[in-house]
Every structure is written in structure tokens, then in C-alpha cells.
PDB file of C-alpha atoms in Angstrom:
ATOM      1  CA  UNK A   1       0.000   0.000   0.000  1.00 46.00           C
ATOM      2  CA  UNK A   2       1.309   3.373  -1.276  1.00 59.00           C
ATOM      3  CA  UNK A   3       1.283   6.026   1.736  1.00 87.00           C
ATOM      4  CA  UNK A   4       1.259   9.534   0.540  1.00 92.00           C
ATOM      5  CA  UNK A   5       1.893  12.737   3.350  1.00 93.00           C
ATOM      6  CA  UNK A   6       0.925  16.038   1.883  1.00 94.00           C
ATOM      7  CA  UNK A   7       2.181  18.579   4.505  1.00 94.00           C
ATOM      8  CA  UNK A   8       0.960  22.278   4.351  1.00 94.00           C
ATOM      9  CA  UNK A   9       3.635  23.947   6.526  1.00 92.00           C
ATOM     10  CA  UNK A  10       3.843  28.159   7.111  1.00 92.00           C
ATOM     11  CA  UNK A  11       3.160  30.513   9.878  1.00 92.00           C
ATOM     12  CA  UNK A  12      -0.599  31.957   9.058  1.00 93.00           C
ATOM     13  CA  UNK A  13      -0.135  35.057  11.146  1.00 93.00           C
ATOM     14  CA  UNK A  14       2.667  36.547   8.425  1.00 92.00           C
ATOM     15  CA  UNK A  15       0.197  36.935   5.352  1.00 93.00           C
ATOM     16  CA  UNK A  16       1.665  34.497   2.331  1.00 95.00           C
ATOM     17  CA  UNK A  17       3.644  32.490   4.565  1.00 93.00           C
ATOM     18  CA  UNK A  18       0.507  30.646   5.441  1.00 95.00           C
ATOM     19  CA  UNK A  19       0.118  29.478   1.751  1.00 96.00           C
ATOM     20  CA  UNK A  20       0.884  25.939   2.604  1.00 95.00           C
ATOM     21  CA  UNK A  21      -2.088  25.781   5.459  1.00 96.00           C
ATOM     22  CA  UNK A  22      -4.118  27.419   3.199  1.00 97.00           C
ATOM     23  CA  UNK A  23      -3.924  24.801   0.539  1.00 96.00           C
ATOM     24  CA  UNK A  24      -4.241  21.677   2.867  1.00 95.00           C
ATOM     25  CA  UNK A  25      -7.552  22.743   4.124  1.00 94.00           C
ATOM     26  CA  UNK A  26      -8.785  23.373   1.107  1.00 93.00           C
ATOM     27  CA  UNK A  27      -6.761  19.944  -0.029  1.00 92.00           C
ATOM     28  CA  UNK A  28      -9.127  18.862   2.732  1.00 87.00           C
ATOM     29  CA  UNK A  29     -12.347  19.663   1.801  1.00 84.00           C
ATOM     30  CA  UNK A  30     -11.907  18.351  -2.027  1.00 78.00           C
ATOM     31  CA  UNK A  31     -10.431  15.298  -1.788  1.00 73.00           C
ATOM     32  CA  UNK A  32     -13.266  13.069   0.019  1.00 62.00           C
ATOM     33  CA  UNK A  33     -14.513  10.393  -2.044  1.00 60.00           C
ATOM     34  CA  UNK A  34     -11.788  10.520  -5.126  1.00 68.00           C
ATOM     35  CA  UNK A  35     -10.343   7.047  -5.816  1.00 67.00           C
ATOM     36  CA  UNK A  36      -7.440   6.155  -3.784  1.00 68.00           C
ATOM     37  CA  UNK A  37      -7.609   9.039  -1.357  1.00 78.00           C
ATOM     38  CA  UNK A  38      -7.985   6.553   1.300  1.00 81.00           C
ATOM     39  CA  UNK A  39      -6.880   7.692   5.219  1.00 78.00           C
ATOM     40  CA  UNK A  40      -4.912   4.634   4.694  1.00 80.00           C
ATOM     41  CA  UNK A  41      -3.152   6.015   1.493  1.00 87.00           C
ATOM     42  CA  UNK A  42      -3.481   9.615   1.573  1.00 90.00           C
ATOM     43  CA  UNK A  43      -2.820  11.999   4.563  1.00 90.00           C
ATOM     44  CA  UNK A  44      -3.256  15.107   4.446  1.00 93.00           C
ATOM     45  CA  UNK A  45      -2.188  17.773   7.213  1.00 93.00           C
ATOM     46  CA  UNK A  46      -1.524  21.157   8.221  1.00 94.00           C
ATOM     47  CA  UNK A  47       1.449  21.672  10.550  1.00 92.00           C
ATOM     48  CA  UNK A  48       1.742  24.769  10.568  1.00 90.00           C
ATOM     49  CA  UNK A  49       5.050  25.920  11.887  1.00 88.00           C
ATOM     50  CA  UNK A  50       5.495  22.302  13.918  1.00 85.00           C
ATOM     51  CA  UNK A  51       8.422  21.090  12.741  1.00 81.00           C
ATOM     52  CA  UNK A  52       9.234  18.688  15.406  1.00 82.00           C
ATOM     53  CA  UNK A  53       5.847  17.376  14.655  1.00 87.00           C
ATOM     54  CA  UNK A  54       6.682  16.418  11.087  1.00 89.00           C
ATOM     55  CA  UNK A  55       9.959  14.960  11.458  1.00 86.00           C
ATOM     56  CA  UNK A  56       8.986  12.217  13.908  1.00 87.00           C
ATOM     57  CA  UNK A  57       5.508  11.475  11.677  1.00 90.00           C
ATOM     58  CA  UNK A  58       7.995  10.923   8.975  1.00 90.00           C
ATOM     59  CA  UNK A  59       9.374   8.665  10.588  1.00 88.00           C
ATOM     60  CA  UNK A  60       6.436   6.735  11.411  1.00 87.00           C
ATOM     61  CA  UNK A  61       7.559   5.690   7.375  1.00 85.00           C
ATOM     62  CA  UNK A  62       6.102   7.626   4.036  1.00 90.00           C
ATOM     63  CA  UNK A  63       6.705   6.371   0.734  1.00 91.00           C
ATOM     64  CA  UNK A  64       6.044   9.881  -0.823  1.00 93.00           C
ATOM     65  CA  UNK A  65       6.009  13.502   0.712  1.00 94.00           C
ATOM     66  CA  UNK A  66       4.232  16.499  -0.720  1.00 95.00           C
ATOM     67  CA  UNK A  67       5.701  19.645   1.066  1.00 94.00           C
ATOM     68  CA  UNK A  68       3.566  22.820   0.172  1.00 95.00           C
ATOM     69  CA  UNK A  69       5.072  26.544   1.253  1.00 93.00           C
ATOM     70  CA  UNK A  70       6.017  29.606   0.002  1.00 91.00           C
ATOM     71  CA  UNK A  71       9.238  29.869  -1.153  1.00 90.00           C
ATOM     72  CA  UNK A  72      11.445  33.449  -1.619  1.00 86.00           C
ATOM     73  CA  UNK A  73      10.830  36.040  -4.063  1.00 85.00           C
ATOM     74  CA  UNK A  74      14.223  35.701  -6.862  1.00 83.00           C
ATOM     75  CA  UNK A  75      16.488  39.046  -5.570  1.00 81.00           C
ATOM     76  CA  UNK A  76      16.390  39.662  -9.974  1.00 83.00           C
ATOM     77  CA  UNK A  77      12.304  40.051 -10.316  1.00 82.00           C
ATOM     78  CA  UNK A  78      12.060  37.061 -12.384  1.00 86.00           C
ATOM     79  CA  UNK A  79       9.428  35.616 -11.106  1.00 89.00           C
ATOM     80  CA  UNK A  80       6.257  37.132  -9.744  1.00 93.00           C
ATOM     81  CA  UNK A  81       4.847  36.587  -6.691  1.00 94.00           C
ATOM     82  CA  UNK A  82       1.764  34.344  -6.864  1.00 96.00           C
ATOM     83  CA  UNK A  83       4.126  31.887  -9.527  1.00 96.00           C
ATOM     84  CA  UNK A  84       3.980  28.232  -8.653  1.00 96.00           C
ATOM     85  CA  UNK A  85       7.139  26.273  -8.758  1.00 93.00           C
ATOM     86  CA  UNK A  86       6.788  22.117  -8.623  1.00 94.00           C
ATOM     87  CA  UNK A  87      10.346  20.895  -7.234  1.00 91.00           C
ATOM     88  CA  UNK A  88      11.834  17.581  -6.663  1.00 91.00           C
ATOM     89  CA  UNK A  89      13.354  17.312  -3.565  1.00 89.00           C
ATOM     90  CA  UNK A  90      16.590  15.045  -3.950  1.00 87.00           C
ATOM     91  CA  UNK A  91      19.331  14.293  -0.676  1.00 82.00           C
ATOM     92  CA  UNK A  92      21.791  15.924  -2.091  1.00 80.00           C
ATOM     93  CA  UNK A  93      19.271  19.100  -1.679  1.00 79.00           C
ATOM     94  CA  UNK A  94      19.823  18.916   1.851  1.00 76.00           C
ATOM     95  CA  UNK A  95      23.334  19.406   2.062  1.00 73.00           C
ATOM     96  CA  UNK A  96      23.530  22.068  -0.481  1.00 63.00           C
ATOM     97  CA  UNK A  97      22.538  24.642   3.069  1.00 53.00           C
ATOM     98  CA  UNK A  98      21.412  27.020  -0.020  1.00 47.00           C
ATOM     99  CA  UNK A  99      17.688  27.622   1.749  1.00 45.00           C
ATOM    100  CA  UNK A 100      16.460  31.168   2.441  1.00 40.00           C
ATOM    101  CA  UNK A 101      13.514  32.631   4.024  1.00 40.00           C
ATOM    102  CA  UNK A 102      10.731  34.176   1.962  1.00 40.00           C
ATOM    103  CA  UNK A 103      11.963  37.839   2.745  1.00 38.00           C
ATOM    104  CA  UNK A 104      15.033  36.449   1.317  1.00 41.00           C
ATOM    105  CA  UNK A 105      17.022  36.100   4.344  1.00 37.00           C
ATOM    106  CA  UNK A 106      19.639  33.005   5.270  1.00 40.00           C
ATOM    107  CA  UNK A 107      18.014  30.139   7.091  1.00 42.00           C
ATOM    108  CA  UNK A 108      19.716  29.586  10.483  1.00 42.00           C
ATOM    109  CA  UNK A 109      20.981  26.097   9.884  1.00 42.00           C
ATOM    110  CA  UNK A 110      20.388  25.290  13.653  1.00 44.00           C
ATOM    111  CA  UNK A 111      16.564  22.922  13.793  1.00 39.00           C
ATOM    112  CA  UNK A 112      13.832  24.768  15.963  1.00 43.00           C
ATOM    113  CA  UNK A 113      11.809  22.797  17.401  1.00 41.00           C
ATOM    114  CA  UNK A 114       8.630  25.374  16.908  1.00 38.00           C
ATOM    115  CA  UNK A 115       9.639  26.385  14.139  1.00 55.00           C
ATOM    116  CA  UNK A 116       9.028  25.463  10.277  1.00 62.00           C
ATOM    117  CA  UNK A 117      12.169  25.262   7.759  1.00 75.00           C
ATOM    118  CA  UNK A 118      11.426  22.040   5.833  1.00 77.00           C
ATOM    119  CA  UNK A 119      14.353  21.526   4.651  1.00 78.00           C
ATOM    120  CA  UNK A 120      16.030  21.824   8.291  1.00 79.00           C
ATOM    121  CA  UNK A 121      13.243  19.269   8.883  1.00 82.00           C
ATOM    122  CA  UNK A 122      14.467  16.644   6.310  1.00 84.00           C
ATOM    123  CA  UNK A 123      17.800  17.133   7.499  1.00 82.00           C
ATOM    124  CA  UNK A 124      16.552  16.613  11.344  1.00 84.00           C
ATOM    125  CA  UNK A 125      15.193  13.051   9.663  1.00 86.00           C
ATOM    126  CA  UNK A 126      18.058  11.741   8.787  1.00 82.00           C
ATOM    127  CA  UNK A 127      19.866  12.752  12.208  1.00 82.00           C
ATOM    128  CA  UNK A 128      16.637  10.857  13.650  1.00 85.00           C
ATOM    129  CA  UNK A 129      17.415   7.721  11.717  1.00 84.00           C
ATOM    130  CA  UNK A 130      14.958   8.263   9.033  1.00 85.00           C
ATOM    131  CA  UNK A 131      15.368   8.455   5.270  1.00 86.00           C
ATOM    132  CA  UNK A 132      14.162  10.734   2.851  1.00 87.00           C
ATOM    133  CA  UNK A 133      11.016   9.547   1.033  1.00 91.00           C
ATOM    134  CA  UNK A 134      10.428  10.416  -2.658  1.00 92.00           C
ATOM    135  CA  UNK A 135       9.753  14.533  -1.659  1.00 92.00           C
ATOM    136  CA  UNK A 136       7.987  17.011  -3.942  1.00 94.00           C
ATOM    137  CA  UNK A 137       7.486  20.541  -3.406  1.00 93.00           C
ATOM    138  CA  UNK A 138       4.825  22.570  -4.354  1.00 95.00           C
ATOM    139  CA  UNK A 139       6.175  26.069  -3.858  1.00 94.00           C
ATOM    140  CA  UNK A 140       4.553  29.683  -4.664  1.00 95.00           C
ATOM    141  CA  UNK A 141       6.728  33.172  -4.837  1.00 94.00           C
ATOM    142  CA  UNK A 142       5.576  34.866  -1.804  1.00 93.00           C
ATOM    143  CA  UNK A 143       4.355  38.567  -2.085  1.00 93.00           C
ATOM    144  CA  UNK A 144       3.743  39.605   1.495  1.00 91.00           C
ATOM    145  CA  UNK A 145       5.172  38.180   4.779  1.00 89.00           C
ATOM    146  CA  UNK A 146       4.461  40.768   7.207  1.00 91.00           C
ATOM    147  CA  UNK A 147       1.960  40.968   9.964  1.00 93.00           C
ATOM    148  CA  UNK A 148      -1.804  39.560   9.133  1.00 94.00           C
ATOM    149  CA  UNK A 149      -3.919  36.742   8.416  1.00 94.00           C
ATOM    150  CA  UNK A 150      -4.885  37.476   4.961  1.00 95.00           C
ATOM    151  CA  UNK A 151      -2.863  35.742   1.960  1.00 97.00           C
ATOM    152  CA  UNK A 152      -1.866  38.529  -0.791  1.00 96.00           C
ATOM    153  CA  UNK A 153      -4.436  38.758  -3.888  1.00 97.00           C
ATOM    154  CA  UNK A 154      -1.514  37.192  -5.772  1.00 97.00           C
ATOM    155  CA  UNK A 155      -0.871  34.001  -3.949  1.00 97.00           C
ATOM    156  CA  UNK A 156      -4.304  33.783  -2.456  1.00 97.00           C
ATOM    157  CA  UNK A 157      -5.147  33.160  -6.643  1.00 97.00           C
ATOM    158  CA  UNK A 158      -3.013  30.692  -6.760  1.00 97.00           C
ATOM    159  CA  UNK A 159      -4.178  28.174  -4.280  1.00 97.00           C
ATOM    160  CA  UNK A 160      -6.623  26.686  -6.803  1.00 96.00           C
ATOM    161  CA  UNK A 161      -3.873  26.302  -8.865  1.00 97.00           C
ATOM    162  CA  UNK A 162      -1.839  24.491  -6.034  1.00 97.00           C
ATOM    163  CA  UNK A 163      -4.438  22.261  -5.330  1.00 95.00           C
ATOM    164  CA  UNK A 164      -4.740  20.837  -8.520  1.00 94.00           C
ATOM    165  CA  UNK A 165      -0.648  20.131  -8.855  1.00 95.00           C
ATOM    166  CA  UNK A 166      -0.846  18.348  -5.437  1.00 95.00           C
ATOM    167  CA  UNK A 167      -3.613  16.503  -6.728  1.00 92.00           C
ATOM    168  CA  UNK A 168      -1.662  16.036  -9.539  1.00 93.00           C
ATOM    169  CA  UNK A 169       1.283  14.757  -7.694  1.00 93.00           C
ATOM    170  CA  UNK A 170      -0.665  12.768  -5.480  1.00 91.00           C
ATOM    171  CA  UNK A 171      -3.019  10.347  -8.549  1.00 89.00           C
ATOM    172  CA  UNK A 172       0.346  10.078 -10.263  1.00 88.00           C
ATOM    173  CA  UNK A 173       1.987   8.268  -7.151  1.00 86.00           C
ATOM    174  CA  UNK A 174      -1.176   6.351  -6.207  1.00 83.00           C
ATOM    175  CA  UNK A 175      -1.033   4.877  -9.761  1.00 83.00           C
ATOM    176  CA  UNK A 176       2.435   3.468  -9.955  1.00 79.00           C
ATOM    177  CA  UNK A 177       2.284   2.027  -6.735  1.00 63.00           C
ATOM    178  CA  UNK A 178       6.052   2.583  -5.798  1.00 47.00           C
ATOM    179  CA  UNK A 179       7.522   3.131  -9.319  1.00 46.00           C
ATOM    180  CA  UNK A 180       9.744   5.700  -9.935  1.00 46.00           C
ATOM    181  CA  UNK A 181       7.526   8.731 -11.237  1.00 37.00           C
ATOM    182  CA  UNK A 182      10.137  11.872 -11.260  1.00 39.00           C
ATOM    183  CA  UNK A 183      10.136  11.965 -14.800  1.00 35.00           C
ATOM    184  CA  UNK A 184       6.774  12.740 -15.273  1.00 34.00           C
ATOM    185  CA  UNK A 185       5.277  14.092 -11.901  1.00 38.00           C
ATOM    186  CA  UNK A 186       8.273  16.790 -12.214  1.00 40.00           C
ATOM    187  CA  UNK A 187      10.690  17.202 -14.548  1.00 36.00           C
ATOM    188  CA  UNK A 188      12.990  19.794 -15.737  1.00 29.00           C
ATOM    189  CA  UNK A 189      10.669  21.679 -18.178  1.00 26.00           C
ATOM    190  CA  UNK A 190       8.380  24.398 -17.916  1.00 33.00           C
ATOM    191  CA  UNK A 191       4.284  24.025 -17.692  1.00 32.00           C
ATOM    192  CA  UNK A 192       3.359  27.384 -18.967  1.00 32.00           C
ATOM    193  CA  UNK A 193       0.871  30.240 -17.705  1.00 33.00           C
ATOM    194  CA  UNK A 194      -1.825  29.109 -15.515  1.00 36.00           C
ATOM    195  CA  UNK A 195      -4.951  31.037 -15.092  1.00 37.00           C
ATOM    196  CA  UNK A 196      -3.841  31.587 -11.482  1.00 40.00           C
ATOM    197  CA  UNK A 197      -0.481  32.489 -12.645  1.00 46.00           C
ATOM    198  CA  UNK A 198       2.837  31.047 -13.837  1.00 54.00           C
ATOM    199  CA  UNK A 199       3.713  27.180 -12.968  1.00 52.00           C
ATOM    200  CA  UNK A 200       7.139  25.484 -13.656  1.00 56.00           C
ATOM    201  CA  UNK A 201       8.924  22.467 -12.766  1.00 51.00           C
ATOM    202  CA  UNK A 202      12.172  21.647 -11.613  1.00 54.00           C
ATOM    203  CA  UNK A 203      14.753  19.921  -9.408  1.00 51.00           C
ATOM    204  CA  UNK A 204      15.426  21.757  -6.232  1.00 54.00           C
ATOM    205  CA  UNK A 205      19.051  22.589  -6.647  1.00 49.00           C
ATOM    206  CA  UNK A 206      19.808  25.941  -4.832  1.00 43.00           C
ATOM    207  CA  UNK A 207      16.168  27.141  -4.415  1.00 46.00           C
ATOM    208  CA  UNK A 208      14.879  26.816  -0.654  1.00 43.00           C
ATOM    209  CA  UNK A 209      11.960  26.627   0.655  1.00 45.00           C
ATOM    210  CA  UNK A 210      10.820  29.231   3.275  1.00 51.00           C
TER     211      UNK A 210
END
């Protein structure tokens, strides 16, 4: 049996950066009743800014993870906020220590326990004993991360959007059943304009998540 965790993970009192809870309850509210989306298979969960909380339900054993955040707004402009980015998540990601925060600020490498960096997360796994599952991140260019409640009119478009690449993601994985599916759940090429905004694929490399 394939087990899929799709983790929502930001701080909803600094505007975009609760994107990723955002999208898991709306994840929530859709997904009840499609084949395969089983409690068994499929788990879906907001966590917020609980780290700690993550790392040790990883290693309760996943076979695929599907992070969703904000992720840092490019220093050159080339990307607007409200763009989706789809990212493979590989272990050699994890010891790049390339992630930065979404007001574009270096992540402090050191894993708080109350706190949400999920790459500092993964890397927390592996101290824990745990191995990194088959990780995908669905990632949109934050606009605002000040004080407040309210996403941005930019990213708060492109939750829709989000939804449907996790569900994406997600029916992919649930049909090969443990295959490898990198290739075609993310690859290196770019999707195009969305009506929410811009999507593209890609392996992680240097980009963080926030």
C-alpha cells in the first residue's frame, strides 16, 4: 500500500507564509470520495510551523512527501509573486545549506523545534534515523510576509492552482504504486501560464523553501 503525506507547513499570522495551510484545508475539503484518497493512502495535514511534529511522523515511514510553502521572491524580479514552482526534492538538496527565508534572508541552519524550515526538517530526519522519502514541493513566490492573516491577492489566486498540482502529484503516485515517477510528476521543463499564474517544474538545486 502506497502512503502519501501532503504537509501544508507556514506561519498563518505573516500573510503568504501561510500558503501551505491554506492549501491543505482546502486539499481537505476536495479530496473526500476521489479514488485512492484513502486515510490509509493519503494523509493530508496542516502543521503549521510544527516542525518537530513532522519529522517524527515521517518517521512513522512515508513512501512519498508532498511539502507545500512559500518559497522566496528571486532578488532579480524574475518571477512574480503568486508563480507556482513544482520541485523535486533530492538528498543531495539537503546538504547544499542554499535555503532562504521568503523575505530572502539566510536560514539559520540550527533545527527549531517550533519552528518550520522544511528543509532543516528533512535534514533533522536523517539525524533521527529516518530516510528521505520520494519529496515534492509545491512552492509559490511569496508577495507579502508581514503581519496579518490574509494571503496577498496574488498568492491567495493561486491556491486553486496548487491544489490541482498536489492533486496532480498525489493520482500520479497512487497509480504506480512505488515506481519511480520523477520523470513525469516533475521534470525539468516548464508548464506554462496558468490562469492563477505562472507554474514550472524543476529539481530543487539551490532554491529553498521558506
Amino acid at each position: 500500500m502506497s502512503r502519501v503525506l501532503v504537509a501544508g507547513v507556514g506561519n498563518v499570522f505573516l500573510r503568504d507564509d501561510g500558503f501551505g495551510p491554506a492549501v491543505a484545508h482546502r486539499l481537505a475539503e476536495e479530496v473526500s470520495g476521489l479514488p485512492g484518497w484513502t486515510p490509509e493512502e493519503v494523509q493530508v495535514e496542516d502543521y503549521g510551523v510544527r516542525g518537530l511534529h513532522l519529522a517524527y511522523d515521517l518517521l512513522d515511514g512515508v513512501d512519498a512527501l508532498v511539502l507545500v510553502d512559500v518559497l522566496p521572491a528571486p532578488a532579480d524580479g524574475s518571477l512574480d509573486a503568486g508563480t507556482l514552482r513544482i520541485l523535486k526534492i533530492r538528498a543531495e538538496d539537503l546538504d547544499s545549506g542554499g535555503p532562504v527565508t521568503p523575505a530572502g534572508l539566510p536560514v539559520n541552519p540550527a533545527f527549531d523545534p517550533h519552528g518550520m524550515d522544511p528543509l532543516a526538517v528533512l535534514r533533522r530526519l536523517r539525524i533521527l534515523g529516518g530516510s528521505l522519502p520520494e519529496t515534492y514541493l509545491v512552492g509559490c513566490i511569496a508577495g507579502r510576509t508581514d503581519d496579518g492573516m490574509e494571503l496577498s491577492e496574488d498568492v491567495s489566486r493561486a491556491v486553486p492552482a496548487a491544489v490541482e498540482a498536489v492533486r496532480t502529484l498525489v493520482t500520479s503516485r497512487l497509480a504506480s504504486r512505488g515506481t519511480d515517477t520523477g520523470s513525469t510528476a516533475a521534470g525539468n521543463t516548464e508548464t506554462g501560464n496558468t490562469e492563477t499564474g505562472n507554474t514550472e517544474t524543476a529539481s530543487a538545486g539551490s532554491d529553498g523553501a521558506g
